[in-house]
mmCIF file of N, CA and C in Angstrom:
data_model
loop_
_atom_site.group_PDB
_atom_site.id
_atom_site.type_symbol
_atom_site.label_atom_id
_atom_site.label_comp_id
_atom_site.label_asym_id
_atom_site.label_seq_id
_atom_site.Cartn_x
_atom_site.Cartn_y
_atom_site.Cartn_z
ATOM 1 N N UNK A 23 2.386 -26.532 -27.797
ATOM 2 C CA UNK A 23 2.402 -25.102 -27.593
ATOM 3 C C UNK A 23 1.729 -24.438 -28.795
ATOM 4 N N UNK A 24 0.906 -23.285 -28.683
ATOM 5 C CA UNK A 24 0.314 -22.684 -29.485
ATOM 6 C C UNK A 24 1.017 -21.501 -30.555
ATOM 7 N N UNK A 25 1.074 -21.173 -31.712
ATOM 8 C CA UNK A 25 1.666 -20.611 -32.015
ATOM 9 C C UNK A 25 1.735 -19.222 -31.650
ATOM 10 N N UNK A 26 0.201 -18.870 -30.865
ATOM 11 C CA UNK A 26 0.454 -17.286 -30.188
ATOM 12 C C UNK A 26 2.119 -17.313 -29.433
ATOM 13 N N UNK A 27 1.581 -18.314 -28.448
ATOM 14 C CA UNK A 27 2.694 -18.673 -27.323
ATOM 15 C C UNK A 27 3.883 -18.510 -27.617
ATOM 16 N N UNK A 28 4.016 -19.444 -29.305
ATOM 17 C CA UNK A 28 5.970 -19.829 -29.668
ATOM 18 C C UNK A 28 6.058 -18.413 -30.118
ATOM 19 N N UNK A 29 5.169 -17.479 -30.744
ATOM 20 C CA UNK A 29 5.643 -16.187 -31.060
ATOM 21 C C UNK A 29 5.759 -15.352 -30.077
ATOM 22 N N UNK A 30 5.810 -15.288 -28.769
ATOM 23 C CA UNK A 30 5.408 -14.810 -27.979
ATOM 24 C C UNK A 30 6.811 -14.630 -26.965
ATOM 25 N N UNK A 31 7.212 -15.971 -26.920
ATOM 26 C CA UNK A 31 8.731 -16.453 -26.487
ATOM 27 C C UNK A 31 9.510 -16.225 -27.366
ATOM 28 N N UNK A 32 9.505 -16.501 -28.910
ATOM 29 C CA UNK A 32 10.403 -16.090 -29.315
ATOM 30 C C UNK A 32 11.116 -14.574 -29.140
ATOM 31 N N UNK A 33 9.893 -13.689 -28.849
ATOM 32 C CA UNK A 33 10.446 -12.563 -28.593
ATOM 33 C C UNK A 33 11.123 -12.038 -27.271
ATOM 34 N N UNK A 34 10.751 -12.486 -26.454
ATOM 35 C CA UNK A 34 11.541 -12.059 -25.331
ATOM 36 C C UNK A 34 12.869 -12.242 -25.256
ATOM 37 N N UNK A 35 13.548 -11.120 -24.704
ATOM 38 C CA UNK A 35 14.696 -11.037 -24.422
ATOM 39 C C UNK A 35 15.374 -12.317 -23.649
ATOM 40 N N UNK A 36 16.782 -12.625 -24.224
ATOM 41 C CA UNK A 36 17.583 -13.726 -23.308
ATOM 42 C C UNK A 36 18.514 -13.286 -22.953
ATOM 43 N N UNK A 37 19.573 -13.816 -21.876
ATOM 44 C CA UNK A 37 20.429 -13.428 -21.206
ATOM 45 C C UNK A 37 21.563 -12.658 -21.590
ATOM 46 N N UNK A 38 21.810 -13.068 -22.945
ATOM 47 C CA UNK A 38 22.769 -11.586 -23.388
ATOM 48 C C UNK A 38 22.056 -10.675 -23.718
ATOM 49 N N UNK A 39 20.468 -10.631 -24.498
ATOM 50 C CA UNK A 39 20.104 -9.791 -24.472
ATOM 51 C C UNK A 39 19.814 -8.804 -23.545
ATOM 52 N N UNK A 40 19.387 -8.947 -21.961
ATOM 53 C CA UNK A 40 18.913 -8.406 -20.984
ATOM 54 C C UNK A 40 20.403 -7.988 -20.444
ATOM 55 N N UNK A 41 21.712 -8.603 -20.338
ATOM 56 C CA UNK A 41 22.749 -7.870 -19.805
ATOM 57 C C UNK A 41 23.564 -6.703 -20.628
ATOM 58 N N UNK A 42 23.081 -6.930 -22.270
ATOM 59 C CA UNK A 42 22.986 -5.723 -23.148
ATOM 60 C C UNK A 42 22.188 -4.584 -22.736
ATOM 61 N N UNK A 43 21.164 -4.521 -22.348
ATOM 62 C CA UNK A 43 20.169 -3.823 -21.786
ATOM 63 C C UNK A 43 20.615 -3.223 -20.425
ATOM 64 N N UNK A 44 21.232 -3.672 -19.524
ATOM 65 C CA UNK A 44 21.631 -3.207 -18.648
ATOM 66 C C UNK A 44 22.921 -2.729 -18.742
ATOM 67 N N UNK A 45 23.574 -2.635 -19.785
ATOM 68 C CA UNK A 45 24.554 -2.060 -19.763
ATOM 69 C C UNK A 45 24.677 -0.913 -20.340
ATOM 70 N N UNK A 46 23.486 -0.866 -21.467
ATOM 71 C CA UNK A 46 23.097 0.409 -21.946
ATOM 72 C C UNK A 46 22.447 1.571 -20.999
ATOM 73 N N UNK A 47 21.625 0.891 -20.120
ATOM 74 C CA UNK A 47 20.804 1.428 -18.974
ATOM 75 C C UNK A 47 22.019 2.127 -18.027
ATOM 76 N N UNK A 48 22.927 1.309 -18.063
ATOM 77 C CA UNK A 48 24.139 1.970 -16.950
ATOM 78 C C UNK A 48 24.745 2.939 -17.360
ATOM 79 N N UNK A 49 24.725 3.125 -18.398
ATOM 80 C CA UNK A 49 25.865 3.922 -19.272
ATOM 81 C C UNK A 49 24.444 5.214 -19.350
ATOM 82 N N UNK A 50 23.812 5.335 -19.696
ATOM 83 C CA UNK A 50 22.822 6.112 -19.810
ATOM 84 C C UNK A 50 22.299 7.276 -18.386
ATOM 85 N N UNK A 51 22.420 6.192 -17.680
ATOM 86 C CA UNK A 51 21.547 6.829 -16.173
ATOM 87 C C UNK A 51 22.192 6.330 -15.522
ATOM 88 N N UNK A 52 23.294 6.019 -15.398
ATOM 89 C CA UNK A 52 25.127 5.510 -13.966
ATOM 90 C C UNK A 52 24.985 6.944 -13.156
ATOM 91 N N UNK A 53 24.938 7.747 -13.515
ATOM 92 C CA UNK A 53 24.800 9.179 -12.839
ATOM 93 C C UNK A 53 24.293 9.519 -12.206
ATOM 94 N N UNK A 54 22.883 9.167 -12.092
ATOM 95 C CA UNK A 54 21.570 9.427 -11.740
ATOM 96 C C UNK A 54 20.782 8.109 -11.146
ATOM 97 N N UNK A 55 21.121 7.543 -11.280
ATOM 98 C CA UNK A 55 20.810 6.314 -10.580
ATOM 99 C C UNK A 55 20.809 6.164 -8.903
ATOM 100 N N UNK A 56 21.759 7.024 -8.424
ATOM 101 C CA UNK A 56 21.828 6.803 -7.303
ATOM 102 C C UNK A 56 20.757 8.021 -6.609
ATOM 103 N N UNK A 57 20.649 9.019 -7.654
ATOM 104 C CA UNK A 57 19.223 10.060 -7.199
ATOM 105 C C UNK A 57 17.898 9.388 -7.758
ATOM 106 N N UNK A 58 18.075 8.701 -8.551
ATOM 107 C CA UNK A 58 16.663 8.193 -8.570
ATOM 108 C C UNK A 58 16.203 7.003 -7.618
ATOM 109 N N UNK A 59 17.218 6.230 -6.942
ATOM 110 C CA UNK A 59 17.154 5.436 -6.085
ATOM 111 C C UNK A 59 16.771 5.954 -4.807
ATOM 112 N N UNK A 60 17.182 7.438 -4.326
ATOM 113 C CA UNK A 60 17.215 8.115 -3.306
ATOM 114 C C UNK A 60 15.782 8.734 -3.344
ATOM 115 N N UNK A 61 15.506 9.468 -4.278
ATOM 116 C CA UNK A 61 13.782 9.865 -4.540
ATOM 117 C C UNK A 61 12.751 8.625 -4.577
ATOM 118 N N UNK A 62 12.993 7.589 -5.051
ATOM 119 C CA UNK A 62 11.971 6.172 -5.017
ATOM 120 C C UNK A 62 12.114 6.006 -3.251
ATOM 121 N N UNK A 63 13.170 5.829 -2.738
ATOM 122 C CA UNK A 63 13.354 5.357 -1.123
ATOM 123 C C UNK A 63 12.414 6.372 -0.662
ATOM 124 N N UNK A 64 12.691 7.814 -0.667
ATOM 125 C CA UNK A 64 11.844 8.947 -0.089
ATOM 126 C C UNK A 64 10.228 8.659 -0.182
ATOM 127 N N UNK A 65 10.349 8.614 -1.620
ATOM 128 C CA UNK A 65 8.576 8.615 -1.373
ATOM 129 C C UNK A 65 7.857 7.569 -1.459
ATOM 130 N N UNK A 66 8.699 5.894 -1.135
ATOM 131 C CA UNK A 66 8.430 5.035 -0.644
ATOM 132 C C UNK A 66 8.247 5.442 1.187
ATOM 133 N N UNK A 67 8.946 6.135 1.390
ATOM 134 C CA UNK A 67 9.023 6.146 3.364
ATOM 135 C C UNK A 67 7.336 7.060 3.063
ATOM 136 N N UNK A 68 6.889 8.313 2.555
ATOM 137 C CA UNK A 68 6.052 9.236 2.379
ATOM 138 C C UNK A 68 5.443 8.208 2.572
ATOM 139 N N UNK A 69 5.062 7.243 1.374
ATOM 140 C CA UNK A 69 3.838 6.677 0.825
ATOM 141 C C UNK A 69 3.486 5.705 2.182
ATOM 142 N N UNK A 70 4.304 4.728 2.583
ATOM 143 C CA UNK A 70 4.216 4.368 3.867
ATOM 144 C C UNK A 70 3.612 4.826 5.537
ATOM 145 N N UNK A 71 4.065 6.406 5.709
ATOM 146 C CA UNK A 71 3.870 7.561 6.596
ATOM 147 C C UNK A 71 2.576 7.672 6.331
ATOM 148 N N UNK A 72 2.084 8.124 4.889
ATOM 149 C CA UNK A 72 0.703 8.332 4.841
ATOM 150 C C UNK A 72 -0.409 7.076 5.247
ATOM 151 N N UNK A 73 0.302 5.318 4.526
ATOM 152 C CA UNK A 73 -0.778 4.394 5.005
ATOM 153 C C UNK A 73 -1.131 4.525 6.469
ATOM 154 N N UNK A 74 0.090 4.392 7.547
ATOM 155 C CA UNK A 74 -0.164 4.686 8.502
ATOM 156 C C UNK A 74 -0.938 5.657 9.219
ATOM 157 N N UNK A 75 -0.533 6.669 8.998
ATOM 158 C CA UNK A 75 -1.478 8.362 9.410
ATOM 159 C C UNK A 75 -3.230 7.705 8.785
ATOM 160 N N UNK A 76 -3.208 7.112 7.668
ATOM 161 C CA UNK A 76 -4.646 6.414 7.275
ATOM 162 C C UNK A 76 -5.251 5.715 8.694
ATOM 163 N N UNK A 77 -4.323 4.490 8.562
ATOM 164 C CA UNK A 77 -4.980 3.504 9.345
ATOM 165 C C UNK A 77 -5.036 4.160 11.162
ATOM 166 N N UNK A 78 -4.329 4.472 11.836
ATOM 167 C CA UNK A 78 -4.677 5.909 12.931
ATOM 168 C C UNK A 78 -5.928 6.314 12.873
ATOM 169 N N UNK A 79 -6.317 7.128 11.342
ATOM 170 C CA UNK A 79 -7.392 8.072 11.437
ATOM 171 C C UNK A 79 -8.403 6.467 11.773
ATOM 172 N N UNK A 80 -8.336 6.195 11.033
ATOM 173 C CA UNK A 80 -9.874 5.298 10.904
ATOM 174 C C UNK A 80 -9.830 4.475 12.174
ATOM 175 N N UNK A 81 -8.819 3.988 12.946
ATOM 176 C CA UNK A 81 -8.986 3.283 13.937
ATOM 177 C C UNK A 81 -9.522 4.182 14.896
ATOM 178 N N UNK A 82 -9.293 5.882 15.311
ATOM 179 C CA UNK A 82 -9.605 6.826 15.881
ATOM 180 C C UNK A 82 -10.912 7.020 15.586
ATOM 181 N N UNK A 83 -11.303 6.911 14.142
ATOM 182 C CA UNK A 83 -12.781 7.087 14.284
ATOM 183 C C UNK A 83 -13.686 5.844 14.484
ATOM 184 N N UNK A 84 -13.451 4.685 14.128
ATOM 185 C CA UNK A 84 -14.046 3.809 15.001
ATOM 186 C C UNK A 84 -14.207 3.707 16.573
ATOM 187 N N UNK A 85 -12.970 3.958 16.878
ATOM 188 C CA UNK A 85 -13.262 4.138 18.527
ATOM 189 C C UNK A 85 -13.875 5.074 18.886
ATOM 190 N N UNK A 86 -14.308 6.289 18.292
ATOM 191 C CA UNK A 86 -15.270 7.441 18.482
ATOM 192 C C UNK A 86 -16.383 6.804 18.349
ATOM 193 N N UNK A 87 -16.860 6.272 17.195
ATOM 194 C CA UNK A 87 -17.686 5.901 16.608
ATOM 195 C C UNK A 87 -18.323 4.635 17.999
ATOM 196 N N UNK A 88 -17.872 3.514 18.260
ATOM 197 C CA UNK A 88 -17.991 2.909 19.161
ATOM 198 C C UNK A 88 -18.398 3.547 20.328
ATOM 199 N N UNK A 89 -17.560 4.324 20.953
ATOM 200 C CA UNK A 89 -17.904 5.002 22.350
ATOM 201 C C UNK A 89 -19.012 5.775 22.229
ATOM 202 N N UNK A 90 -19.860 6.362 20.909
ATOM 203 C CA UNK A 90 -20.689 7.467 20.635
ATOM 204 C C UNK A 90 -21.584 6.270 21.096
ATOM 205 N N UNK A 91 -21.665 5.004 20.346
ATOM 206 C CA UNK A 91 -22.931 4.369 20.503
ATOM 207 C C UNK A 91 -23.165 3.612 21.291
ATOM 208 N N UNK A 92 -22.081 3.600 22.252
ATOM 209 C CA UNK A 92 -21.885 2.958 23.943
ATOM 210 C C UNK A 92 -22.679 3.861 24.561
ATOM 211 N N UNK A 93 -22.487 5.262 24.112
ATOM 212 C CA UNK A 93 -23.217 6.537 25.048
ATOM 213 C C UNK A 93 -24.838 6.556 24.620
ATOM 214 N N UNK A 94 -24.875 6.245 23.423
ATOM 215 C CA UNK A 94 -26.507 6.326 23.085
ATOM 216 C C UNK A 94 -26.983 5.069 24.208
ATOM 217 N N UNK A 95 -26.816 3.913 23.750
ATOM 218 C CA UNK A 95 -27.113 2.778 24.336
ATOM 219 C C UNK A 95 -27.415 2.643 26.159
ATOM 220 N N UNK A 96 -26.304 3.119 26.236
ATOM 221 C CA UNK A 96 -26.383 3.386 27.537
ATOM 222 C C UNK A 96 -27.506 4.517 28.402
ATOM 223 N N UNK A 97 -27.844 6.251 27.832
ATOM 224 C CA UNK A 97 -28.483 6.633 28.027
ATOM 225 C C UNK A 97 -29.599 6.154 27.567
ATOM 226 N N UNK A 98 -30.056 5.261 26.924
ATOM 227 C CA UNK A 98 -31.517 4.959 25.963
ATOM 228 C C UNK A 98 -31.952 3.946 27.063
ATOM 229 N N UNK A 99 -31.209 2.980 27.915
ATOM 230 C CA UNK A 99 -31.181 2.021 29.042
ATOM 231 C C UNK A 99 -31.863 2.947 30.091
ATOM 232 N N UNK A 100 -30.907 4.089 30.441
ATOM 233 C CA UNK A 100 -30.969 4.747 31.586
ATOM 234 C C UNK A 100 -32.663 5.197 31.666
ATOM 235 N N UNK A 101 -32.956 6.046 30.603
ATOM 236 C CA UNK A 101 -34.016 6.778 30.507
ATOM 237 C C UNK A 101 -35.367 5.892 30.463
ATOM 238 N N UNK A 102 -35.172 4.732 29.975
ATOM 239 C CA UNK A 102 -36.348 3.561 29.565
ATOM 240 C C UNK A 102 -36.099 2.384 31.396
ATOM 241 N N UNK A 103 -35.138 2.663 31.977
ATOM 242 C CA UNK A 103 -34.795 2.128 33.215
ATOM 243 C C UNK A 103 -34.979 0.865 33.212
ATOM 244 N N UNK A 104 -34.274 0.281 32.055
ATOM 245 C CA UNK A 104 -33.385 -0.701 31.548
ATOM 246 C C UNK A 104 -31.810 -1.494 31.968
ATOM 247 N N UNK A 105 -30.926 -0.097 32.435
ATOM 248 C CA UNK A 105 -29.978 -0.609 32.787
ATOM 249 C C UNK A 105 -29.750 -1.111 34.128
ATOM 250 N N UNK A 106 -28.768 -2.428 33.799
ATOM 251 C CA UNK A 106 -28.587 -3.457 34.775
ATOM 252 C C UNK A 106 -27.712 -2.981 35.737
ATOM 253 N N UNK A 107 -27.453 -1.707 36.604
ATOM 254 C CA UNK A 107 -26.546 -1.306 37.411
ATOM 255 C C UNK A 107 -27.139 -1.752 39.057
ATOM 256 N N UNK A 108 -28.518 -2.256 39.130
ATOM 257 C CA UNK A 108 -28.446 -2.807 40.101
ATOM 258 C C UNK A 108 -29.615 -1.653 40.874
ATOM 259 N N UNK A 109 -29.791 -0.726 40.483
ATOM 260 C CA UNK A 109 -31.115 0.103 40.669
ATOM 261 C C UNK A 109 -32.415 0.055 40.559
ATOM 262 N N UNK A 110 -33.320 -0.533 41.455
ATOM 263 C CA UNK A 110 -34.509 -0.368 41.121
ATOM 264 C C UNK A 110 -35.414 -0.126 42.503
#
């Protein structure tokens, strides 16, 4: 192991350290914890609502997008009397 590395581990927190940490954390924000849990859920559902409302739009405009150039294609057939409908 490299000595970046062993200095690196040595510092991280260990298991009493991290349940020290959370106990300070509790004692600090025990109050509020359950509103900050409630605002993260909220604008986790938002942030979600919006990917969706995203992926909608763009699937909506592809299918525009598609049908626009079904309609070119199709009149560009018609007019050049190209298309295969069985007319001639």
């Amino acid at each position: 192991m490299t000595e970046y590395a062993y200095n690196i581990l040595a510092w991280t927190p260990g298991t009493t350290e991290w349940i020290i940490i959370l106990v300070v954390a509790l004692l600090l924000f025990g109050k509020r914890l359950p509103e900050l849990a409630r605002g993260l859920g909220k604008s986790l559902t938002e942030f979600k609502k919006g990917l969706h409302e995203a992926q909608n739009t763009k699937d909506e405009v592809a299918n525009d997008i598609n049908k626009a150039k079904n309609d070119i294609v199709n009149e560009a057939k018609d007019a050049s009397g190209l298309n295969d409908t069985g007319k001639q």
